[in-house]
JSON list of C-alpha atoms in Angstrom, two decimals:
[
{"chain": "Y", "resi": 257, "resn": "TYR", "atom": "CA", "xyz": [-9.66, -3.54, -17.99]},
{"chain": "Y", "resi": 258, "resn": "PRO", "atom": "CA", "xyz": [-10.40, -6.36, -18.74]},
{"chain": "Y", "resi": 259, "resn": "PHE", "atom": "CA", "xyz": [-8.64, -7.53, -15.62]},
{"chain": "Y", "resi": 260, "resn": "TYR", "atom": "CA", "xyz": [-9.33, -5.87, -12.01]},
{"chain": "Y", "resi": 261, "resn": "PHE", "atom": "CA", "xyz": [-6.80, -5.54, -9.28]},
{"chain": "Y", "resi": 262, "resn": "ASP", "atom": "CA", "xyz": [-9.56, -5.14, -6.28]},
{"chain": "Y", "resi": 263, "resn": "GLU", "atom": "CA", "xyz": [-8.40, -7.48, -3.48]},
{"chain": "Y", "resi": 264, "resn": "ILE", "atom": "CA", "xyz": [-6.14, -5.73, -1.10]},
{"chain": "Y", "resi": 265, "resn": "GLN", "atom": "CA", "xyz": [-3.36, -8.10, 0.23]},
{"chain": "Y", "resi": 266, "resn": "SER", "atom": "CA", "xyz": [-1.24, -5.97, 2.37]},
{"chain": "Y", "resi": 267, "resn": "THR", "atom": "CA", "xyz": [-0.64, -2.25, 3.18]},
{"chain": "Y", "resi": 268, "resn": "SER", "atom": "CA", "xyz": [2.88, -0.78, 4.32]},
{"chain": "Y", "resi": 269, "resn": "ASP", "atom": "CA", "xyz": [3.33, 0.95, 7.64]},
{"chain": "Y", "resi": 270, "resn": "LEU", "atom": "CA", "xyz": [2.06, 4.97, 7.44]},
{"chain": "Y", "resi": 271, "resn": "GLY", "atom": "CA", "xyz": [5.45, 6.84, 6.92]},
{"chain": "Y", "resi": 272, "resn": "MET", "atom": "CA", "xyz": [6.81, 10.14, 5.38]},
{"chain": "Y", "resi": 273, "resn": "GLY", "atom": "CA", "xyz": [7.61, 9.36, 1.48]},
{"chain": "Y", "resi": 274, "resn": "ASN", "atom": "CA", "xyz": [7.10, 10.56, -2.14]},
{"chain": "Y", "resi": 275, "resn": "VAL", "atom": "CA", "xyz": [6.08, 8.09, -5.04]},
{"chain": "Y", "resi": 276, "resn": "LEU", "atom": "CA", "xyz": [8.50, 10.21, -7.24]},
{"chain": "Y", "resi": 277, "resn": "SER", "atom": "CA", "xyz": [12.00, 10.92, -6.66]},
{"chain": "Y", "resi": 278, "resn": "SER", "atom": "CA", "xyz": [13.35, 14.28, -5.18]},
{"chain": "Y", "resi": 279, "resn": "LEU", "atom": "CA", "xyz": [16.07, 16.12, -4.39]},
{"chain": "Y", "resi": 280, "resn": "SER", "atom": "CA", "xyz": [14.88, 16.88, -0.80]},
{"chain": "Y", "resi": 281, "resn": "VAL", "atom": "CA", "xyz": [13.11, 14.89, 1.96]},
{"chain": "Y", "resi": 282, "resn": "SER", "atom": "CA", "xyz": [11.09, 18.23, 2.57]},
{"chain": "Y", "resi": 283, "resn": "ASP", "atom": "CA", "xyz": [8.89, 16.62, -0.67]},
{"chain": "Y", "resi": 284, "resn": "SER", "atom": "CA", "xyz": [7.69, 13.96, 1.38]},
{"chain": "Y", "resi": 285, "resn": "THR", "atom": "CA", "xyz": [4.09, 13.38, 2.63]},
{"chain": "Y", "resi": 286, "resn": "ALA", "atom": "CA", "xyz": [2.36, 11.11, 4.91]},
{"chain": "Y", "resi": 287, "resn": "MET", "atom": "CA", "xyz": [1.22, 8.10, 3.14]},
{"chain": "Y", "resi": 288, "resn": "VAL", "atom": "CA", "xyz": [1.06, 4.44, 2.43]},
{"chain": "Y", "resi": 289, "resn": "TYR", "atom": "CA", "xyz": [1.45, 1.73, -0.07]},
{"chain": "Y", "resi": 290, "resn": "ALA", "atom": "CA", "xyz": [-0.52, -1.05, -0.74]},
{"chain": "Y", "resi": 291, "resn": "VAL", "atom": "CA", "xyz": [-0.71, -4.62, -2.43]},
{"chain": "Y", "resi": 292, "resn": "PHE", "atom": "CA", "xyz": [-3.46, -5.35, -4.58]},
{"chain": "Y", "resi": 293, "resn": "THR", "atom": "CA", "xyz": [-4.44, -8.71, -6.64]},
{"chain": "Y", "resi": 294, "resn": "THR", "atom": "CA", "xyz": [-6.91, -9.66, -9.17]},
{"chain": "Y", "resi": 295, "resn": "PRO", "atom": "CA", "xyz": [-9.15, -12.47, -7.91]},
{"chain": "Y", "resi": 296, "resn": "GLN", "atom": "CA", "xyz": [-8.27, -15.78, -7.54]},
{"chain": "Y", "resi": 297, "resn": "ASN", "atom": "CA", "xyz": [-10.37, -17.33, -10.45]},
{"chain": "Y", "resi": 298, "resn": "SER", "atom": "CA", "xyz": [-8.84, -14.80, -12.77]},
{"chain": "Y", "resi": 299, "resn": "ILE", "atom": "CA", "xyz": [-5.21, -14.37, -14.46]},
{"chain": "Y", "resi": 300, "resn": "PRO", "atom": "CA", "xyz": [-2.95, -14.00, -11.50]},
{"chain": "Y", "resi": 301, "resn": "GLY", "atom": "CA", "xyz": [-1.74, -10.12, -11.47]},
{"chain": "Y", "resi": 302, "resn": "SER", "atom": "CA", "xyz": [-0.74, -7.62, -8.82]},
{"chain": "Y", "resi": 303, "resn": "ALA", "atom": "CA", "xyz": [-0.39, -4.09, -8.54]},
{"chain": "Y", "resi": 304, "resn": "VAL", "atom": "CA", "xyz": [1.13, -1.98, -5.74]},
{"chain": "Y", "resi": 305, "resn": "CYS", "atom": "CA", "xyz": [-0.34, 1.65, -5.35]},
{"chain": "Y", "resi": 306, "resn": "ALA", "atom": "CA", "xyz": [0.56, 4.86, -3.22]},
{"chain": "Y", "resi": 307, "resn": "PHE", "atom": "CA", "xyz": [-1.95, 6.91, -1.39]},
{"chain": "Y", "resi": 308, "resn": "ARG", "atom": "CA", "xyz": [-1.50, 9.99, 0.54]},
{"chain": "Y", "resi": 309, "resn": "PHE", "atom": "CA", "xyz": [-3.01, 10.30, 4.14]},
{"chain": "Y", "resi": 310, "resn": "SER", "atom": "CA", "xyz": [-4.72, 13.54, 3.24]},
{"chain": "Y", "resi": 311, "resn": "ASP", "atom": "CA", "xyz": [-6.66, 12.10, 0.31]},
{"chain": "Y", "resi": 312, "resn": "ILE", "atom": "CA", "xyz": [-7.77, 9.05, 2.42]},
{"chain": "Y", "resi": 313, "resn": "MET", "atom": "CA", "xyz": [-9.03, 11.59, 5.31]},
{"chain": "Y", "resi": 314, "resn": "GLN", "atom": "CA", "xyz": [-10.46, 13.66, 2.39]},
{"chain": "Y", "resi": 315, "resn": "ALA", "atom": "CA", "xyz": [-12.53, 10.58, 1.24]},
{"chain": "Y", "resi": 316, "resn": "PHE", "atom": "CA", "xyz": [-13.61, 9.77, 4.85]},
{"chain": "Y", "resi": 317, "resn": "GLU", "atom": "CA", "xyz": [-15.08, 13.41, 5.53]},
{"chain": "Y", "resi": 318, "resn": "GLY", "atom": "CA", "xyz": [-16.85, 13.17, 2.22]},
{"chain": "Y", "resi": 319, "resn": "LYS", "atom": "CA", "xyz": [-20.33, 11.65, 1.49]},
{"chain": "Y", "resi": 320, "resn": "PHE", "atom": "CA", "xyz": [-21.29, 7.93, 2.24]},
{"chain": "Y", "resi": 321, "resn": "LYS", "atom": "CA", "xyz": [-22.52, 5.51, -0.09]},
{"chain": "Y", "resi": 322, "resn": "GLU", "atom": "CA", "xyz": [-25.72, 3.38, 0.22]},
{"chain": "Y", "resi": 323, "resn": "GLN", "atom": "CA", "xyz": [-28.16, 1.06, -1.45]},
{"chain": "Y", "resi": 324, "resn": "GLN", "atom": "CA", "xyz": [-31.58, 1.29, -0.59]},
{"chain": "Y", "resi": 325, "resn": "THR", "atom": "CA", "xyz": [-32.47, -2.34, -1.79]},
{"chain": "Y", "resi": 326, "resn": "PRO", "atom": "CA", "xyz": [-30.72, -5.27, -2.61]},
{"chain": "Y", "resi": 327, "resn": "GLN", "atom": "CA", "xyz": [-31.67, -4.38, -6.43]},
{"chain": "Y", "resi": 328, "resn": "SER", "atom": "CA", "xyz": [-30.79, -0.43, -6.17]},
{"chain": "Y", "resi": 329, "resn": "SER", "atom": "CA", "xyz": [-27.79, 1.06, -7.55]},
{"chain": "Y", "resi": 330, "resn": "TRP", "atom": "CA", "xyz": [-25.32, 2.61, -4.87]},
{"chain": "Y", "resi": 331, "resn": "LEU", "atom": "CA", "xyz": [-25.74, 6.06, -4.51]},
{"chain": "Y", "resi": 332, "resn": "PRO", "atom": "CA", "xyz": [-24.22, 8.79, -2.23]},
{"chain": "Y", "resi": 333, "resn": "VAL", "atom": "CA", "xyz": [-26.10, 9.46, 1.21]},
{"chain": "Y", "resi": 334, "resn": "GLU", "atom": "CA", "xyz": [-27.65, 12.88, 1.01]},
{"chain": "Y", "resi": 335, "resn": "ASP", "atom": "CA", "xyz": [-26.04, 15.53, 3.41]},
{"chain": "Y", "resi": 336, "resn": "LYS", "atom": "CA", "xyz": [-29.59, 15.66, 5.43]},
{"chain": "Y", "resi": 337, "resn": "LYS", "atom": "CA", "xyz": [-29.23, 12.07, 6.23]},
{"chain": "Y", "resi": 338, "resn": "THR", "atom": "CA", "xyz": [-25.93, 12.28, 7.46]},
{"chain": "Y", "resi": 339, "resn": "PRO", "atom": "CA", "xyz": [-25.37, 12.52, 11.26]},
{"chain": "Y", "resi": 340, "resn": "SER", "atom": "CA", "xyz": [-24.46, 16.02, 12.16]},
{"chain": "Y", "resi": 341, "resn": "PRO", "atom": "CA", "xyz": [-21.55, 16.41, 13.06]},
{"chain": "Y", "resi": 342, "resn": "HIS", "atom": "CA", "xyz": [-20.04, 14.37, 10.08]},
{"chain": "Y", "resi": 343, "resn": "PRO", "atom": "CA", "xyz": [-18.61, 11.01, 11.71]},
{"chain": "Y", "resi": 344, "resn": "ALA", "atom": "CA", "xyz": [-15.10, 11.55, 10.68]},
{"chain": "Y", "resi": 345, "resn": "LYS", "atom": "CA", "xyz": [-14.95, 15.02, 12.18]},
{"chain": "Y", "resi": 346, "resn": "SER", "atom": "CA", "xyz": [-16.66, 13.76, 15.75]},
{"chain": "Y", "resi": 347, "resn": "CYS", "atom": "CA", "xyz": [-14.26, 10.41, 15.53]},
{"chain": "Y", "resi": 348, "resn": "VAL", "atom": "CA", "xyz": [-13.15, 9.41, 19.59]},
{"chain": "Y", "resi": 349, "resn": "ASN", "atom": "CA", "xyz": [-11.23, 6.55, 21.13]},
{"chain": "Y", "resi": 350, "resn": "ASP", "atom": "CA", "xyz": [-14.41, 5.58, 23.34]},
{"chain": "Y", "resi": 351, "resn": "SER", "atom": "CA", "xyz": [-17.48, 4.54, 21.48]},
{"chain": "Y", "resi": 352, "resn": "HIS", "atom": "CA", "xyz": [-19.77, 5.21, 24.46]},
{"chain": "Y", "resi": 353, "resn": "GLN", "atom": "CA", "xyz": [-19.32, 9.05, 23.70]},
{"chain": "Y", "resi": 354, "resn": "ILE", "atom": "CA", "xyz": [-20.91, 8.37, 20.09]},
{"chain": "Y", "resi": 355, "resn": "SER", "atom": "CA", "xyz": [-24.68, 8.85, 19.99]},
{"chain": "Y", "resi": 356, "resn": "PRO", "atom": "CA", "xyz": [-26.64, 5.63, 19.33]},
{"chain": "Y", "resi": 357, "resn": "LYS", "atom": "CA", "xyz": [-27.82, 7.14, 16.11]},
{"chain": "Y", "resi": 358, "resn": "THR", "atom": "CA", "xyz": [-24.35, 8.02, 14.78]},
{"chain": "Y", "resi": 359, "resn": "LEU", "atom": "CA", "xyz": [-23.02, 4.15, 15.52]},
{"chain": "Y", "resi": 360, "resn": "ASP", "atom": "CA", "xyz": [-26.17, 2.96, 13.82]},
{"chain": "Y", "resi": 361, "resn": "PHE", "atom": "CA", "xyz": [-25.44, 5.05, 10.90]},
{"chain": "Y", "resi": 362, "resn": "ILE", "atom": "CA", "xyz": [-22.01, 3.93, 10.62]},
{"chain": "Y", "resi": 363, "resn": "LYS", "atom": "CA", "xyz": [-22.68, 0.23, 10.79]},
{"chain": "Y", "resi": 364, "resn": "THR", "atom": "CA", "xyz": [-25.29, 0.54, 8.29]},
{"chain": "Y", "resi": 365, "resn": "HIS", "atom": "CA", "xyz": [-22.53, 2.76, 5.80]},
{"chain": "Y", "resi": 366, "resn": "PRO", "atom": "CA", "xyz": [-19.68, 0.98, 5.47]},
{"chain": "Y", "resi": 367, "resn": "LEU", "atom": "CA", "xyz": [-18.60, 2.46, 2.30]},
{"chain": "Y", "resi": 368, "resn": "MET", "atom": "CA", "xyz": [-17.42, 5.88, 1.22]},
{"chain": "Y", "resi": 369, "resn": "ASP", "atom": "CA", "xyz": [-18.84, 7.54, -1.93]},
{"chain": "Y", "resi": 370, "resn": "LYS", "atom": "CA", "xyz": [-15.48, 8.61, -3.39]},
{"chain": "Y", "resi": 371, "resn": "ALA", "atom": "CA", "xyz": [-12.66, 6.39, -3.95]},
{"chain": "Y", "resi": 372, "resn": "VAL", "atom": "CA", "xyz": [-9.01, 7.41, -2.85]},
{"chain": "Y", "resi": 373, "resn": "PRO", "atom": "CA", "xyz": [-7.15, 8.33, -5.53]},
{"chain": "Y", "resi": 374, "resn": "ALA", "atom": "CA", "xyz": [-3.52, 6.71, -6.28]},
{"chain": "Y", "resi": 375, "resn": "PHE", "atom": "CA", "xyz": [-0.67, 9.01, -5.66]},
{"chain": "Y", "resi": 376, "resn": "GLY", "atom": "CA", "xyz": [0.96, 9.73, -8.71]},
{"chain": "Y", "resi": 377, "resn": "GLY", "atom": "CA", "xyz": [-2.37, 8.58, -11.17]},
{"chain": "Y", "resi": 378, "resn": "ALA", "atom": "CA", "xyz": [-1.41, 5.20, -11.67]},
{"chain": "Y", "resi": 379, "resn": "PRO", "atom": "CA", "xyz": [0.07, 1.88, -10.17]},
{"chain": "Y", "resi": 380, "resn": "VAL", "atom": "CA", "xyz": [3.66, 2.05, -8.91]},
{"chain": "Y", "resi": 381, "resn": "LEU", "atom": "CA", "xyz": [4.06, -1.37, -10.27]},
{"chain": "Y", "resi": 382, "resn": "LEU", "atom": "CA", "xyz": [1.85, -3.62, -12.30]},
{"chain": "Y", "resi": 383, "resn": "ARG", "atom": "CA", "xyz": [2.37, -7.26, -13.14]},
{"chain": "Y", "resi": 384, "resn": "ALA", "atom": "CA", "xyz": [0.07, -9.47, -14.85]},
{"chain": "Y", "resi": 385, "resn": "ASN", "atom": "CA", "xyz": [1.11, -12.71, -16.55]},
{"chain": "Y", "resi": 386, "resn": "LEU", "atom": "CA", "xyz": [0.43, -16.37, -16.47]},
{"chain": "Y", "resi": 387, "resn": "ASP", "atom": "CA", "xyz": [2.48, -17.36, -13.65]},
{"chain": "Y", "resi": 388, "resn": "SER", "atom": "CA", "xyz": [1.01, -18.49, -10.62]},
{"chain": "Y", "resi": 389, "resn": "HIS", "atom": "CA", "xyz": [2.52, -16.41, -8.22]},
{"chain": "Y", "resi": 390, "resn": "ARG", "atom": "CA", "xyz": [1.01, -13.14, -6.96]},
{"chain": "Y", "resi": 391, "resn": "LEU", "atom": "CA", "xyz": [2.39, -10.06, -4.72]},
{"chain": "Y", "resi": 392, "resn": "THR", "atom": "CA", "xyz": [1.46, -10.68, -1.14]},
{"chain": "Y", "resi": 393, "resn": "THR", "atom": "CA", "xyz": [2.99, -8.22, 1.46]},
{"chain": "Y", "resi": 394, "resn": "ILE", "atom": "CA", "xyz": [5.07, -4.90, 1.27]},
{"chain": "Y", "resi": 395, "resn": "ALA", "atom": "CA", "xyz": [7.43, -3.17, 3.63]},
{"chain": "Y", "resi": 396, "resn": "VAL", "atom": "CA", "xyz": [9.01, 0.26, 2.58]},
{"chain": "Y", "resi": 397, "resn": "ASP", "atom": "CA", "xyz": [12.66, 2.03, 3.33]},
{"chain": "Y", "resi": 398, "resn": "TRP", "atom": "CA", "xyz": [11.53, 5.54, 3.15]},
{"chain": "Y", "resi": 399, "resn": "GLN", "atom": "CA", "xyz": [13.30, 8.25, 1.50]},
{"chain": "Y", "resi": 400, "resn": "VAL", "atom": "CA", "xyz": [16.73, 6.50, 0.77]},
{"chain": "Y", "resi": 401, "resn": "ARG", "atom": "CA", "xyz": [19.22, 8.90, -0.43]},
{"chain": "Y", "resi": 402, "resn": "THR", "atom": "CA", "xyz": [21.36, 7.61, -3.11]},
{"chain": "Y", "resi": 403, "resn": "ALA", "atom": "CA", "xyz": [24.51, 8.15, -5.12]},
{"chain": "Y", "resi": 404, "resn": "ASP", "atom": "CA", "xyz": [22.83, 10.99, -7.41]},
{"chain": "Y", "resi": 405, "resn": "GLY", "atom": "CA", "xyz": [22.00, 12.87, -4.50]},
{"chain": "Y", "resi": 406, "resn": "ARG", "atom": "CA", "xyz": [17.85, 11.69, -4.86]},
{"chain": "Y", "resi": 407, "resn": "PHE", "atom": "CA", "xyz": [15.74, 10.52, -2.23]},
{"chain": "Y", "resi": 408, "resn": "TYR", "atom": "CA", "xyz": [13.79, 7.40, -3.26]},
{"chain": "Y", "resi": 409, "resn": "ASP", "atom": "CA", "xyz": [11.05, 5.12, -1.33]},
{"chain": "Y", "resi": 410, "resn": "VAL", "atom": "CA", "xyz": [12.54, 1.75, -1.63]},
{"chain": "Y", "resi": 411, "resn": "LEU", "atom": "CA", "xyz": [10.01, -1.08, -1.68]},
{"chain": "Y", "resi": 412, "resn": "TYR", "atom": "CA", "xyz": [10.22, -4.71, -0.59]},
{"chain": "Y", "resi": 413, "resn": "LEU", "atom": "CA", "xyz": [7.51, -6.88, -2.04]},
{"chain": "Y", "resi": 414, "resn": "GLY", "atom": "CA", "xyz": [6.83, -10.69, -0.96]},
{"chain": "Y", "resi": 415, "resn": "THR", "atom": "CA", "xyz": [5.51, -12.88, -3.50]},
{"chain": "Y", "resi": 416, "resn": "SER", "atom": "CA", "xyz": [3.67, -16.21, -2.88]},
{"chain": "Y", "resi": 417, "resn": "ASN", "atom": "CA", "xyz": [6.55, -18.23, -4.29]},
{"chain": "Y", "resi": 418, "resn": "GLY", "atom": "CA", "xyz": [8.80, -17.24, -1.66]},
{"chain": "Y", "resi": 419, "resn": "HIS", "atom": "CA", "xyz": [10.83, -14.45, -3.23]},
{"chain": "Y", "resi": 420, "resn": "VAL", "atom": "CA", "xyz": [11.51, -10.76, -2.56]},
{"chain": "Y", "resi": 421, "resn": "LEU", "atom": "CA", "xyz": [11.45, -8.10, -4.98]},
{"chain": "Y", "resi": 422, "resn": "LYS", "atom": "CA", "xyz": [13.20, -4.76, -4.37]},
{"chain": "Y", "resi": 423, "resn": "ALA", "atom": "CA", "xyz": [11.93, -1.73, -6.69]},
{"chain": "Y", "resi": 424, "resn": "ILE", "atom": "CA", "xyz": [12.07, 1.95, -6.99]},
{"chain": "Y", "resi": 425, "resn": "ASN", "atom": "CA", "xyz": [10.49, 4.36, -9.10]},
{"chain": "Y", "resi": 426, "resn": "VAL", "atom": "CA", "xyz": [13.05, 6.49, -10.98]},
{"chain": "Y", "resi": 427, "resn": "GLY", "atom": "CA", "xyz": [10.33, 9.11, -12.27]},
{"chain": "Y", "resi": 428, "resn": "GLY", "atom": "CA", "xyz": [11.04, 12.47, -11.10]},
{"chain": "Y", "resi": 429, "resn": "SER", "atom": "CA", "xyz": [8.82, 15.62, -10.61]},
{"chain": "Y", "resi": 430, "resn": "GLY", "atom": "CA", "xyz": [6.51, 15.91, -13.49]},
{"chain": "Y", "resi": 431, "resn": "ASP", "atom": "CA", "xyz": [7.68, 12.31, -14.87]},
{"chain": "Y", "resi": 432, "resn": "ALA", "atom": "CA", "xyz": [5.67, 9.34, -15.72]},
{"chain": "Y", "resi": 433, "resn": "ILE", "atom": "CA", "xyz": [6.07, 6.64, -12.82]},
{"chain": "Y", "resi": 434, "resn": "GLN", "atom": "CA", "xyz": [8.73, 4.37, -14.30]},
{"chain": "Y", "resi": 435, "resn": "THR", "atom": "CA", "xyz": [9.51, 1.63, -11.82]},
{"chain": "Y", "resi": 436, "resn": "VAL", "atom": "CA", "xyz": [12.38, -0.54, -11.98]},
{"chain": "Y", "resi": 437, "resn": "VAL", "atom": "CA", "xyz": [12.81, -3.74, -10.22]},
{"chain": "Y", "resi": 438, "resn": "ILE", "atom": "CA", "xyz": [16.33, -3.86, -8.83]},
{"chain": "Y", "resi": 439, "resn": "GLU", "atom": "CA", "xyz": [16.43, -7.52, -7.54]},
{"chain": "Y", "resi": 440, "resn": "ASP", "atom": "CA", "xyz": [14.65, -10.48, -7.49]},
{"chain": "Y", "resi": 441, "resn": "ILE", "atom": "CA", "xyz": [15.65, -12.78, -4.41]},
{"chain": "Y", "resi": 442, "resn": "GLU", "atom": "CA", "xyz": [14.48, -16.10, -3.77]},
{"chain": "Y", "resi": 443, "resn": "VAL", "atom": "CA", "xyz": [14.57, -16.20, 0.07]},
{"chain": "Y", "resi": 444, "resn": "PHE", "atom": "CA", "xyz": [12.19, -19.66, 0.59]},
{"chain": "Y", "resi": 445, "resn": "PRO", "atom": "CA", "xyz": [11.77, -22.47, -1.92]},
{"chain": "Y", "resi": 446, "resn": "ALA", "atom": "CA", "xyz": [8.51, -22.17, -3.58]},
{"chain": "Y", "resi": 447, "resn": "PRO", "atom": "CA", "xyz": [5.82, -22.66, -2.99]},
{"chain": "Y", "resi": 448, "resn": "THR", "atom": "CA", "xyz": [6.42, -21.03, 0.28]},
{"chain": "Y", "resi": 449, "resn": "SER", "atom": "CA", "xyz": [4.51, -17.71, 0.47]},
{"chain": "Y", "resi": 450, "resn": "VAL", "atom": "CA", "xyz": [6.28, -14.50, 2.25]},
{"chain": "Y", "resi": 451, "resn": "LEU", "atom": "CA", "xyz": [3.87, -13.51, 4.65]},
{"chain": "Y", "resi": 452, "resn": "GLN", "atom": "CA", "xyz": [5.20, -10.23, 6.14]},
{"chain": "Y", "resi": 453, "resn": "LEU", "atom": "CA", "xyz": [8.26, -8.24, 5.64]},
{"chain": "Y", "resi": 454, "resn": "ARG", "atom": "CA", "xyz": [9.84, -5.64, 8.15]},
{"chain": "Y", "resi": 455, "resn": "VAL", "atom": "CA", "xyz": [12.74, -3.30, 7.61]},
{"chain": "Y", "resi": 456, "resn": "TYR", "atom": "CA", "xyz": [15.08, -3.35, 10.51]},
{"chain": "Y", "resi": 457, "resn": "ARG", "atom": "CA", "xyz": [17.80, -0.73, 11.04]},
{"chain": "Y", "resi": 458, "resn": "ASP", "atom": "CA", "xyz": [19.95, -0.14, 14.10]},
{"chain": "Y", "resi": 459, "resn": "VAL", "atom": "CA", "xyz": [22.20, 2.98, 13.35]},
{"chain": "Y", "resi": 460, "resn": "GLY", "atom": "CA", "xyz": [24.45, 2.42, 16.28]},
{"chain": "Y", "resi": 461, "resn": "ARG", "atom": "CA", "xyz": [25.34, -0.85, 15.36]},
{"chain": "Y", "resi": 462, "resn": "GLY", "atom": "CA", "xyz": [25.50, -0.29, 11.92]},
{"chain": "Y", "resi": 463, "resn": "GLN", "atom": "CA", "xyz": [22.82, -3.18, 11.23]},
{"chain": "Y", "resi": 464, "resn": "GLU", "atom": "CA", "xyz": [20.22, -2.82, 8.41]},
{"chain": "Y", "resi": 465, "resn": "LYS", "atom": "CA", "xyz": [18.11, -5.81, 7.41]},
{"chain": "Y", "resi": 466, "resn": "LEU", "atom": "CA", "xyz": [14.94, -6.92, 5.87]},
{"chain": "Y", "resi": 467, "resn": "VAL", "atom": "CA", "xyz": [13.09, -9.12, 8.10]},
{"chain": "Y", "resi": 468, "resn": "VAL", "atom": "CA", "xyz": [11.20, -12.10, 5.84]},
{"chain": "Y", "resi": 469, "resn": "ILE", "atom": "CA", "xyz": [8.67, -13.97, 7.33]},
{"chain": "Y", "resi": 470, "resn": "SER", "atom": "CA", "xyz": [6.56, -17.44, 6.07]},
{"chain": "Y", "resi": 471, "resn": "GLY", "atom": "CA", "xyz": [4.27, -19.39, 7.73]},
{"chain": "Y", "resi": 472, "resn": "GLU", "atom": "CA", "xyz": [7.08, -21.84, 9.50]},
{"chain": "Y", "resi": 473, "resn": "GLU", "atom": "CA", "xyz": [10.37, -19.64, 9.44]},
{"chain": "Y", "resi": 474, "resn": "VAL", "atom": "CA", "xyz": [11.99, -16.21, 9.89]},
{"chain": "Y", "resi": 475, "resn": "ARG", "atom": "CA", "xyz": [14.84, -15.18, 7.82]},
{"chain": "Y", "resi": 476, "resn": "SER", "atom": "CA", "xyz": [16.84, -11.89, 7.39]},
{"chain": "Y", "resi": 477, "resn": "ILE", "atom": "CA", "xyz": [18.59, -10.56, 4.43]},
{"chain": "Y", "resi": 478, "resn": "PRO", "atom": "CA", "xyz": [20.73, -7.43, 3.95]},
{"chain": "Y", "resi": 479, "resn": "LEU", "atom": "CA", "xyz": [19.13, -4.16, 3.04]},
{"chain": "Y", "resi": 480, "resn": "HIS", "atom": "CA", "xyz": [21.84, -3.52, 0.23]},
{"chain": "Y", "resi": 481, "resn": "ARG", "atom": "CA", "xyz": [24.09, -5.65, -1.81]},
{"chain": "Y", "resi": 482, "resn": "CYS", "atom": "CA", "xyz": [25.90, -3.07, -3.54]},
{"chain": "Y", "resi": 483, "resn": "HIS", "atom": "CA", "xyz": [29.30, -5.16, -2.93]},
{"chain": "Y", "resi": 484, "resn": "LEU", "atom": "CA", "xyz": [28.16, -7.64, -5.67]},
{"chain": "Y", "resi": 485, "resn": "HIS", "atom": "CA", "xyz": [28.30, -5.08, -8.22]},
{"chain": "Y", "resi": 486, "resn": "THR", "atom": "CA", "xyz": [31.73, -3.73, -9.35]},
{"chain": "Y", "resi": 487, "resn": "THR", "atom": "CA", "xyz": [30.48, -0.45, -11.16]},
{"chain": "Y", "resi": 488, "resn": "CYS", "atom": "CA", "xyz": [27.68, 1.71, -10.87]}
]
């Protein structure tokens, strides 16, 4: 408040990660990161949030939301009005195996009642300013082990002015989220927008790249530029 980051722009692939740094990869869980922005007619702002897959599934297995008339409030659907078995628990790959009653219900009830909570309780990254650029896309290098022996999810974020941000949350278990932007790299000249990012790794060849895609060009940049820093 007073600005709402309610327009989703991009999600990462599903991966095994942790919004907090940890000493073991066993602390990771199935999750996704997502980029949200404010509406176009609002002050430019972007947020990155993390979501556990288990929380997403829990929301889909809960109550649906409905609006009886255009003037009515959105309210949870009563259990007796929900098809049995619950649509989330009878999901199949072939829609012909779903009853017409359940299909009609799904089509008329696209919203779930409960929102999916953000993993960590807050956005991993929040940017609201008067600049014209927003975050556009995201890729994650999952659970990277660093010199301090801890594991971090490394976030790569594309922007609408051709930059790529590299960020990590340095907060550990029990700590508040403390996200640090390690690098801000200009890959394309403004106002070129970064449309897609992909982490590419070929262990056999020792290649680690970030593939950066715009509407007219594909470039690759190194995942790491440690050689540019003379000390820790």
